[in-house]
CSV table of N, CA and C in Angstrom, one decimal:
chain,number,residue,atom,x,y,z
A,1,MET,N,-41.2,13.8,-17.2
A,1,MET,CA,-40.6,15.0,-16.7
A,1,MET,C,-39.6,14.6,-15.6
A,2,LEU,N,-38.4,15.2,-15.6
A,2,LEU,CA,-37.4,14.9,-14.7
A,2,LEU,C,-37.5,15.8,-13.5
A,3,SER,N,-37.2,15.4,-12.4
A,3,SER,CA,-37.1,16.2,-11.2
A,3,SER,C,-35.7,16.1,-10.6
A,4,VAL,N,-35.3,17.2,-9.9
A,4,VAL,CA,-34.0,17.3,-9.3
A,4,VAL,C,-34.3,17.4,-7.8
A,5,PHE,N,-33.7,16.5,-7.0
A,5,PHE,CA,-33.8,16.5,-5.6
A,5,PHE,C,-32.4,16.6,-4.9
A,6,LEU,N,-32.4,17.3,-3.9
A,6,LEU,CA,-31.1,17.4,-3.1
A,6,LEU,C,-31.2,16.6,-1.9
A,7,LEU,N,-30.1,15.9,-1.6
A,7,LEU,CA,-30.1,15.2,-0.4
A,7,LEU,C,-29.1,15.9,0.6
A,8,SER,N,-28.7,15.2,1.5
A,8,SER,CA,-27.8,15.7,2.6
A,8,SER,C,-26.6,16.4,2.0
A,9,PRO,N,-26.0,17.4,2.7
A,9,PRO,CA,-24.8,18.0,2.2
A,9,PRO,C,-23.6,17.1,2.3
A,10,PHE,N,-23.7,15.9,2.8
A,10,PHE,CA,-22.6,15.0,2.9
A,10,PHE,C,-22.5,14.2,1.6
A,11,ALA,N,-21.3,14.2,1.1
A,11,ALA,CA,-21.0,13.4,-0.1
A,11,ALA,C,-20.8,12.0,0.4
A,12,PHE,N,-21.4,11.0,-0.2
A,12,PHE,CA,-21.2,9.6,0.2
A,12,PHE,C,-21.3,8.8,-1.1
A,13,ARG,N,-20.8,7.6,-1.1
A,13,ARG,CA,-20.8,6.8,-2.2
A,13,ARG,C,-21.8,5.7,-2.1
A,14,ILE,N,-22.6,5.5,-3.1
A,14,ILE,CA,-23.5,4.4,-3.2
A,14,ILE,C,-23.2,3.6,-4.5
A,15,PHE,N,-23.0,2.4,-4.4
A,15,PHE,CA,-22.7,1.6,-5.6
A,15,PHE,C,-24.0,0.7,-5.8
A,16,SER,N,-24.7,1.0,-6.8
A,16,SER,CA,-25.8,0.1,-7.2
A,16,SER,C,-25.3,-0.9,-8.2
A,17,VAL,N,-26.1,-1.9,-8.4
A,17,VAL,CA,-25.7,-2.9,-9.3
A,17,VAL,C,-26.8,-3.1,-10.4
A,18,GLU,N,-26.3,-3.6,-11.5
A,18,GLU,CA,-27.2,-3.8,-12.6
A,18,GLU,C,-26.9,-5.2,-13.2
A,19,GLY,N,-27.7,-6.1,-13.0
A,19,GLY,CA,-27.6,-7.4,-13.6
A,19,GLY,C,-26.3,-8.1,-13.3
A,20,ASN,N,-25.2,-7.6,-13.7
A,20,ASN,CA,-23.9,-8.2,-13.6
A,20,ASN,C,-23.1,-7.7,-12.5
A,21,ASP,N,-23.7,-7.0,-11.5
A,21,ASP,CA,-23.0,-6.5,-10.3
A,21,ASP,C,-21.9,-5.5,-10.6
A,22,MET,N,-22.0,-4.8,-11.7
A,22,MET,CA,-21.1,-3.8,-12.1
A,22,MET,C,-21.3,-2.5,-11.3
A,23,PRO,N,-20.3,-1.9,-10.7
A,23,PRO,CA,-20.5,-0.6,-10.0
A,23,PRO,C,-21.0,0.4,-11.0
A,24,GLN,N,-21.9,1.2,-10.6
A,24,GLN,CA,-22.5,2.2,-11.5
A,24,GLN,C,-22.0,3.6,-11.1
A,25,SER,N,-20.8,3.9,-11.5
A,25,SER,CA,-20.3,5.3,-11.2
A,25,SER,C,-19.3,5.7,-12.3
A,26,VAL,N,-19.1,7.0,-12.4
A,26,VAL,CA,-18.1,7.5,-13.3
A,26,VAL,C,-17.6,8.8,-12.6
A,27,VAL,N,-16.4,9.3,-12.8
A,27,VAL,CA,-15.9,10.5,-12.2
A,27,VAL,C,-15.6,11.5,-13.2
A,28,PHE,N,-15.9,12.8,-12.9
A,28,PHE,CA,-15.5,13.8,-13.7
A,28,PHE,C,-14.7,14.8,-12.9
A,29,ILE,N,-13.7,15.5,-13.5
A,29,ILE,CA,-12.8,16.4,-12.8
A,29,ILE,C,-12.9,17.7,-13.6
A,30,THR,N,-13.0,18.8,-12.8
A,30,THR,CA,-13.0,20.2,-13.3
A,30,THR,C,-12.0,21.0,-12.7
A,31,ASP,N,-11.9,22.2,-13.2
A,31,ASP,CA,-11.0,23.2,-12.5
A,31,ASP,C,-11.8,23.7,-11.3
A,32,GLY,N,-11.1,24.4,-10.4
A,32,GLY,CA,-11.7,24.9,-9.2
A,32,GLY,C,-12.9,25.8,-9.3
A,33,SER,N,-13.3,26.2,-10.5
A,33,SER,CA,-14.4,27.1,-10.7
A,33,SER,C,-15.7,26.4,-10.8
A,34,MET,N,-15.8,25.1,-10.9
A,34,MET,CA,-17.1,24.4,-11.0
A,34,MET,C,-17.6,24.2,-9.6
A,35,SER,N,-18.9,24.3,-9.5
A,35,SER,CA,-19.6,24.1,-8.2
A,35,SER,C,-20.9,23.4,-8.5
A,36,ILE,N,-21.6,22.9,-7.4
A,36,ILE,CA,-22.9,22.3,-7.6
A,36,ILE,C,-23.9,23.4,-8.1
A,37,ASP,N,-23.7,24.6,-7.7
A,37,ASP,CA,-24.6,25.7,-8.2
A,37,ASP,C,-24.4,25.9,-9.7
A,38,LYS,N,-23.2,25.8,-10.2
A,38,LYS,CA,-23.0,25.9,-11.6
A,38,LYS,C,-23.5,24.7,-12.4
A,39,LEU,N,-23.4,23.6,-11.7
A,39,LEU,CA,-24.0,22.4,-12.4
A,39,LEU,C,-25.5,22.5,-12.4
A,40,LYS,N,-26.1,23.0,-11.3
A,40,LYS,CA,-27.5,23.2,-11.3
A,40,LYS,C,-27.9,24.1,-12.4
A,41,SER,N,-27.2,25.2,-12.7
A,41,SER,CA,-27.6,26.1,-13.8
A,41,SER,C,-27.5,25.4,-15.2
A,42,LYS,N,-26.8,24.4,-15.3
A,42,LYS,CA,-26.8,23.6,-16.6
A,42,LYS,C,-28.1,22.8,-16.7
A,43,PHE,N,-28.7,22.4,-15.6
A,43,PHE,CA,-29.9,21.6,-15.6
A,43,PHE,C,-31.2,22.5,-15.7
A,44,GLU,N,-31.1,23.7,-15.2
A,44,GLU,CA,-32.3,24.5,-15.0
A,44,GLU,C,-33.2,24.6,-16.3
A,45,PRO,N,-32.5,24.8,-17.5
A,45,PRO,CA,-33.3,25.0,-18.7
A,45,PRO,C,-34.1,23.7,-19.1
A,46,TYR,N,-33.7,22.6,-18.5
A,46,TYR,CA,-34.3,21.3,-19.0
A,46,TYR,C,-35.2,20.6,-17.9
A,47,PHE,N,-35.1,21.1,-16.7
A,47,PHE,CA,-35.9,20.4,-15.6
A,47,PHE,C,-36.8,21.4,-14.9
A,48,GLU,N,-38.0,20.9,-14.6
A,48,GLU,CA,-39.0,21.8,-13.9
A,48,GLU,C,-38.5,22.2,-12.6
A,49,GLN,N,-38.0,21.3,-11.8
A,49,GLN,CA,-37.5,21.6,-10.4
A,49,GLN,C,-36.0,21.4,-10.4
A,50,CYS,N,-35.3,22.3,-9.9
A,50,CYS,CA,-33.8,22.2,-9.8
A,50,CYS,C,-33.4,22.9,-8.5
A,51,PHE,N,-32.8,22.1,-7.6
A,51,PHE,CA,-32.3,22.6,-6.3
A,51,PHE,C,-30.8,22.3,-6.1
A,52,SER,N,-30.2,23.0,-5.2
A,52,SER,CA,-28.8,22.7,-5.0
A,52,SER,C,-28.5,22.6,-3.5
A,53,SER,N,-27.4,21.9,-3.2
A,53,SER,CA,-26.8,21.9,-1.9
A,53,SER,C,-25.3,22.1,-2.1
A,54,GLU,N,-24.6,22.1,-1.1
A,54,GLU,CA,-23.1,22.3,-1.2
A,54,GLU,C,-22.4,21.2,-2.0
A,55,SER,N,-22.9,19.9,-1.9
A,55,SER,CA,-22.1,18.9,-2.4
A,55,SER,C,-22.9,17.8,-3.1
A,56,ARG,N,-24.2,17.9,-3.3
A,56,ARG,CA,-24.9,16.8,-4.0
A,56,ARG,C,-26.1,17.3,-4.7
A,57,VAL,N,-26.4,16.7,-5.9
A,57,VAL,CA,-27.6,16.9,-6.6
A,57,VAL,C,-28.0,15.6,-7.2
A,58,VAL,N,-29.3,15.3,-7.1
A,58,VAL,CA,-29.9,14.1,-7.7
A,58,VAL,C,-31.0,14.3,-8.7
A,59,LEU,N,-30.8,13.7,-9.8
A,59,LEU,CA,-31.9,13.8,-10.9
A,59,LEU,C,-32.6,12.5,-10.9
A,60,THR,N,-33.9,12.5,-11.0
A,60,THR,CA,-34.7,11.3,-11.0
A,60,THR,C,-35.7,11.3,-12.1
A,61,SER,N,-36.0,10.1,-12.6
A,61,SER,CA,-37.1,10.0,-13.6
A,61,SER,C,-37.6,8.5,-13.4
A,62,GLY,N,-38.9,8.4,-12.9
A,62,GLY,CA,-39.4,7.1,-12.6
A,62,GLY,C,-38.5,6.4,-11.5
A,63,GLY,N,-38.0,5.3,-11.8
A,63,GLY,CA,-37.1,4.6,-10.9
A,63,GLY,C,-35.6,4.8,-11.2
A,64,SER,N,-35.3,5.7,-12.2
A,64,SER,CA,-33.9,6.0,-12.5
A,64,SER,C,-33.4,7.2,-11.8
A,65,TYR,N,-32.1,7.2,-11.5
A,65,TYR,CA,-31.5,8.4,-10.9
A,65,TYR,C,-30.1,8.6,-11.4
A,66,VAL,N,-29.6,9.8,-11.3
A,66,VAL,CA,-28.2,10.2,-11.5
A,66,VAL,C,-27.9,11.1,-10.3
A,67,ALA,N,-26.9,10.8,-9.5
A,67,ALA,CA,-26.5,11.6,-8.4
A,67,ALA,C,-25.1,12.1,-8.7
A,68,ILE,N,-24.9,13.4,-8.5
A,68,ILE,CA,-23.6,14.1,-8.7
A,68,ILE,C,-23.2,14.5,-7.4
A,69,ASN,N,-22.0,14.0,-7.0
A,69,ASN,CA,-21.5,14.3,-5.6
A,69,ASN,C,-20.1,15.0,-5.7
A,70,ALA,N,-19.9,16.1,-5.1
A,70,ALA,CA,-18.6,16.7,-5.0
A,70,ALA,C,-17.8,15.9,-4.0
A,71,ASP,N,-16.7,15.4,-4.4
A,71,ASP,CA,-15.9,14.6,-3.5
A,71,ASP,C,-14.4,14.7,-3.8
A,72,ASP,N,-13.8,15.7,-3.2
A,72,ASP,CA,-12.4,16.0,-3.5
A,72,ASP,C,-11.4,14.9,-2.9
A,73,ASP,N,-11.9,14.0,-2.0
A,73,ASP,CA,-11.1,13.0,-1.5
A,73,ASP,C,-10.7,11.9,-2.6
A,74,ILE,N,-11.5,12.0,-3.7
A,74,ILE,CA,-11.2,11.0,-4.8
A,74,ILE,C,-9.7,11.2,-5.3
A,75,ILE,N,-9.2,12.4,-5.1
A,75,ILE,CA,-7.8,12.7,-5.6
A,75,ILE,C,-6.8,11.6,-5.1
A,76,GLU,N,-7.1,11.1,-3.9
A,76,GLU,CA,-6.2,10.2,-3.3
A,76,GLU,C,-6.1,8.9,-4.1
A,77,HIS,N,-7.0,8.6,-5.0
A,77,HIS,CA,-7.0,7.4,-5.8
A,77,HIS,C,-6.3,7.6,-7.1
A,78,TYR,N,-5.7,8.7,-7.3
A,78,TYR,CA,-5.0,9.0,-8.6
A,78,TYR,C,-3.5,9.0,-8.4
A,79,GLU,N,-2.9,8.4,-9.5
A,79,GLU,CA,-1.4,8.4,-9.5
A,79,GLU,C,-1.0,9.8,-10.0
A,80,GLN,N,0.2,10.2,-9.7
A,80,GLN,CA,0.8,11.5,-10.1
A,80,GLN,C,0.7,11.6,-11.6
A,81,ALA,N,1.0,10.6,-12.4
A,81,ALA,CA,1.0,10.7,-13.8
A,81,ALA,C,-0.4,11.0,-14.4
A,82,GLU,N,-1.4,10.4,-13.7
A,82,GLU,CA,-2.8,10.7,-14.1
A,82,GLU,C,-3.2,12.2,-13.9
A,83,LEU,N,-2.7,12.7,-12.7
A,83,LEU,CA,-3.0,14.1,-12.4
A,83,LEU,C,-2.3,15.0,-13.3
A,84,GLU,N,-1.1,14.6,-13.8
A,84,GLU,CA,-0.3,15.5,-14.7
A,84,GLU,C,-1.0,15.4,-16.1
A,85,GLU,N,-1.6,14.3,-16.5
A,85,GLU,CA,-2.3,14.2,-17.7
A,85,GLU,C,-3.6,15.1,-17.7
A,86,ILE,N,-4.2,15.2,-16.6
A,86,ILE,CA,-5.4,16.0,-16.5
A,86,ILE,C,-5.0,17.5,-16.5
A,87,ALA,N,-3.9,17.8,-15.9
A,87,ALA,CA,-3.3,19.2,-16.0
A,87,ALA,C,-4.3,20.3,-15.6
A,88,LEU,N,-4.9,20.2,-14.5
A,88,LEU,CA,-5.7,21.2,-13.9
A,88,LEU,C,-5.1,21.8,-12.7
A,89,LYS,N,-5.0,23.1,-12.5
A,89,LYS,CA,-4.4,23.7,-11.3
A,89,LYS,C,-5.1,23.3,-10.0
A,90,ASN,N,-6.3,23.5,-9.9
A,90,ASN,CA,-7.1,23.2,-8.7
A,90,ASN,C,-8.2,22.2,-9.0
A,91,PRO,N,-7.9,20.9,-9.2
A,91,PRO,CA,-8.9,20.0,-9.7
A,91,PRO,C,-10.0,19.8,-8.6
A,92,ARG,N,-11.2,19.7,-9.1
A,92,ARG,CA,-12.4,19.4,-8.3
A,92,ARG,C,-13.0,18.2,-8.8
A,93,PHE,N,-13.2,17.2,-7.9
A,93,PHE,CA,-13.7,15.9,-8.3
A,93,PHE,C,-15.1,15.7,-8.0
A,94,TYR,N,-15.9,15.1,-8.9
A,94,TYR,CA,-17.3,14.7,-8.8
A,94,TYR,C,-17.5,13.3,-9.1
A,95,LEU,N,-18.2,12.6,-8.3
A,95,LEU,CA,-18.6,11.2,-8.5
A,95,LEU,C,-20.0,11.2,-9.0
A,96,ILE,N,-20.2,10.6,-10.1
A,96,ILE,CA,-21.6,10.5,-10.7
A,96,ILE,C,-22.0,9.0,-10.4
A,97,GLU,N,-23.1,8.9,-9.6
A,97,GLU,CA,-23.6,7.6,-9.4
A,97,GLU,C,-24.9,7.5,-10.1
A,98,PHE,N,-25.2,6.3,-10.6
A,98,PHE,CA,-26.5,6.1,-11.4
A,98,PHE,C,-26.9,4.6,-11.3
A,99,ASN,N,-28.2,4.4,-11.7
A,99,ASN,CA,-28.7,3.1,-11.7
A,99,ASN,C,-29.3,2.7,-13.1
A,100,ASP,N,-29.2,3.7,-14.0
A,100,ASP,CA,-29.8,3.4,-15.4
A,100,ASP,C,-28.8,4.1,-16.4
A,101,PHE,N,-28.1,3.2,-17.1
A,101,PHE,CA,-27.0,3.6,-18.0
A,101,PHE,C,-27.6,4.5,-19.1
A,102,ILE,N,-28.8,4.2,-19.6
A,102,ILE,CA,-29.4,4.9,-20.7
A,102,ILE,C,-29.8,6.3,-20.2
A,103,PHE,N,-30.3,6.4,-19.0
A,103,PHE,CA,-30.7,7.7,-18.4
A,103,PHE,C,-29.5,8.5,-18.3
A,104,LEU,N,-28.4,7.9,-17.8
A,104,LEU,CA,-27.1,8.7,-17.6
A,104,LEU,C,-26.6,9.2,-19.0
A,105,LYS,N,-26.7,8.4,-20.0
A,105,LYS,CA,-26.3,8.9,-21.3
A,105,LYS,C,-27.1,10.1,-21.8
A,106,LYS,N,-28.3,10.3,-21.3
A,106,LYS,CA,-29.0,11.5,-21.7
A,106,LYS,C,-28.6,12.7,-20.8
A,107,ILE,N,-28.2,12.5,-19.6
A,107,ILE,CA,-27.8,13.5,-18.7
A,107,ILE,C,-26.4,14.0,-18.9
A,108,LEU,N,-25.5,13.0,-19.1
A,108,LEU,CA,-24.0,13.3,-19.1
A,108,LEU,C,-23.6,14.4,-20.1
A,109,PRO,N,-24.1,14.5,-21.3
A,109,PRO,CA,-23.7,15.6,-22.2
A,109,PRO,C,-23.9,17.0,-21.6
A,110,LEU,N,-25.0,17.1,-20.8
A,110,LEU,CA,-25.3,18.4,-20.1
A,110,LEU,C,-24.2,18.8,-19.1
A,111,VAL,N,-23.6,17.8,-18.6
A,111,VAL,CA,-22.6,18.0,-17.5
A,111,VAL,C,-21.2,18.1,-18.0
A,112,VAL,N,-20.7,17.2,-18.9
A,112,VAL,CA,-19.3,17.1,-19.2
A,112,VAL,C,-18.9,17.6,-20.6
A,113,ASP,N,-19.7,18.1,-21.4
A,113,ASP,CA,-19.4,18.5,-22.8
A,113,ASP,C,-18.6,19.8,-22.8
A,114,ASP,N,-17.4,19.7,-22.3
A,114,ASP,CA,-16.5,20.9,-22.1
A,114,ASP,C,-15.1,20.4,-22.1
A,115,SER,N,-14.2,21.1,-22.8
A,115,SER,CA,-12.8,20.7,-22.9
A,115,SER,C,-12.1,20.9,-21.6
A,116,ARG,N,-12.7,21.7,-20.7
A,116,ARG,CA,-12.0,21.9,-19.4
A,116,ARG,C,-12.4,20.9,-18.3
A,117,ILE,N,-13.3,20.0,-18.7
A,117,ILE,CA,-13.7,18.9,-17.8
A,117,ILE,C,-13.1,17.6,-18.3
A,118,TRP,N,-12.7,16.8,-17.4
A,118,TRP,CA,-12.1,15.5,-17.7
A,118,TRP,C,-13.0,14.4,-17.2
A,119,VAL,N,-13.2,13.3,-17.9
A,119,VAL,CA,-14.0,12.1,-17.5
A,119,VAL,C,-13.1,10.9,-17.3
A,120,ASP,N,-13.3,10.3,-16.2
A,120,ASP,CA,-12.5,9.0,-15.9
A,120,ASP,C,-13.5,7.9,-15.7
A,121,ASN,N,-13.5,6.9,-16.6
A,121,ASN,CA,-14.4,5.8,-16.5
A,121,ASN,C,-14.0,4.7,-15.6
A,122,ASP,N,-12.8,4.8,-15.0
A,122,ASP,CA,-12.2,3.8,-14.1
A,122,ASP,C,-11.9,2.5,-14.8
A,123,HIS,N,-11.8,2.6,-16.1
A,123,HIS,CA,-11.4,1.4,-16.9
A,123,HIS,C,-10.3,1.8,-17.9
A,124,GLY,N,-9.4,2.7,-17.5
A,124,GLY,CA,-8.3,3.1,-18.4
A,124,GLY,C,-8.5,4.3,-19.3
A,125,ASP,N,-9.7,4.9,-19.3
A,125,ASP,CA,-9.9,6.0,-20.1
A,125,ASP,C,-10.1,7.3,-19.3
A,126,ILE,N,-9.2,8.3,-19.5
A,126,ILE,CA,-9.4,9.6,-18.9
A,126,ILE,C,-9.4,10.5,-20.1
A,127,LEU,N,-10.6,11.1,-20.5
A,127,LEU,CA,-10.7,11.9,-21.7
A,127,LEU,C,-11.3,13.3,-21.3
A,128,GLN,N,-10.9,14.3,-22.1
A,128,GLN,CA,-11.6,15.6,-22.0
A,128,GLN,C,-13.1,15.3,-22.2
A,129,GLY,N,-13.9,16.1,-21.5
A,129,GLY,CA,-15.3,15.9,-21.5
A,129,GLY,C,-15.9,16.0,-22.9
A,130,SER,N,-15.4,16.9,-23.7
A,130,SER,CA,-15.9,17.0,-25.1
A,130,SER,C,-15.5,15.8,-25.9
A,131,GLN,N,-14.4,15.3,-25.7
A,131,GLN,CA,-13.9,14.0,-26.4
A,131,GLN,C,-14.8,12.9,-25.9
A,132,PHE,N,-15.1,12.8,-24.7
A,132,PHE,CA,-15.9,11.7,-24.1
A,132,PHE,C,-17.3,11.8,-24.8
A,133,VAL,N,-17.9,12.9,-24.8
A,133,VAL,CA,-19.3,13.1,-25.4
A,133,VAL,C,-19.2,12.7,-26.9
A,134,ASN,N,-18.2,13.2,-27.6
A,134,ASN,CA,-18.1,12.9,-29.0
A,134,ASN,C,-18.0,11.4,-29.2
A,135,ARG,N,-17.2,10.7,-28.3
A,135,ARG,CA,-17.1,9.2,-28.5
A,135,ARG,C,-18.4,8.5,-28.2
A,136,VAL,N,-19.2,9.0,-27.3
A,136,VAL,CA,-20.5,8.5,-27.0
A,136,VAL,C,-21.4,8.7,-28.2
A,137,LYS,N,-21.4,9.9,-28.8
A,137,LYS,CA,-22.2,10.2,-30.0
A,137,LYS,C,-21.8,9.3,-31.2
A,138,GLN,N,-20.5,9.1,-31.4
A,138,GLN,CA,-20.0,8.4,-32.5
A,138,GLN,C,-20.2,6.9,-32.4
A,139,HIS,N,-20.2,6.4,-31.1
A,139,HIS,CA,-20.4,5.0,-30.8
A,139,HIS,C,-21.5,4.8,-29.8
A,140,PRO,N,-22.7,5.0,-30.2
A,140,PRO,CA,-23.8,5.0,-29.2
A,140,PRO,C,-24.0,3.7,-28.4
A,141,THR,N,-23.4,2.6,-28.8
A,141,THR,CA,-23.5,1.4,-28.0
A,141,THR,C,-22.3,1.2,-27.1
A,142,TRP,N,-21.3,2.2,-27.1
A,142,TRP,CA,-20.1,2.1,-26.3
A,142,TRP,C,-20.6,2.1,-24.8
A,143,ASP,N,-20.1,1.1,-24.1
A,143,ASP,CA,-20.3,0.9,-22.7
A,143,ASP,C,-19.0,1.2,-22.0
A,144,TRP,N,-18.8,2.4,-21.5
A,144,TRP,CA,-17.5,2.7,-20.9
A,144,TRP,C,-17.2,2.1,-19.6
A,145,ARG,N,-18.2,1.3,-19.1
A,145,ARG,CA,-18.0,0.6,-17.8
A,145,ARG,C,-17.3,-0.7,-18.0
A,146,THR,N,-17.0,-1.1,-19.2
A,146,THR,CA,-16.3,-2.3,-19.4
A,146,THR,C,-15.0,-2.0,-20.0
A,147,VAL,N,-14.0,-2.9,-19.8
A,147,VAL,CA,-12.7,-2.8,-20.4
A,147,VAL,C,-12.8,-3.3,-21.8
A,148,GLU,N,-12.3,-2.6,-22.8
A,148,GLU,CA,-12.3,-3.0,-24.2
A,148,GLU,C,-11.1,-3.8,-24.5
């Protein structure tokens, strides 16, 4: 059973490492209508406990976690051409931190399987959420954390 825990309303970055010291994070971008509460509603049918705060939600199972952080300061790391490719009027940025890649692959489709959401793997791919999920389904061994 998965549980959802909320931490402080402050968004902060944690980079955990897995074997090869690879940062464990991915970014998704939505239009201004997405919120932590709307994300929470995506999880409620699947999780016994689901809580929300203004900027952070954490899903855990055993020693695995996925943390979703609203962090609009991430926009500062994007070039204008990337923002034009995303083409959202009021982009909202979320940093997903995790320590278990397989656990994240189970959670991610609940969050990003939508053509109005964009996923940035920080390795050259910025895809619409539905395209990203389809790619994961078609290539289950794809590890988007590495450069191909």
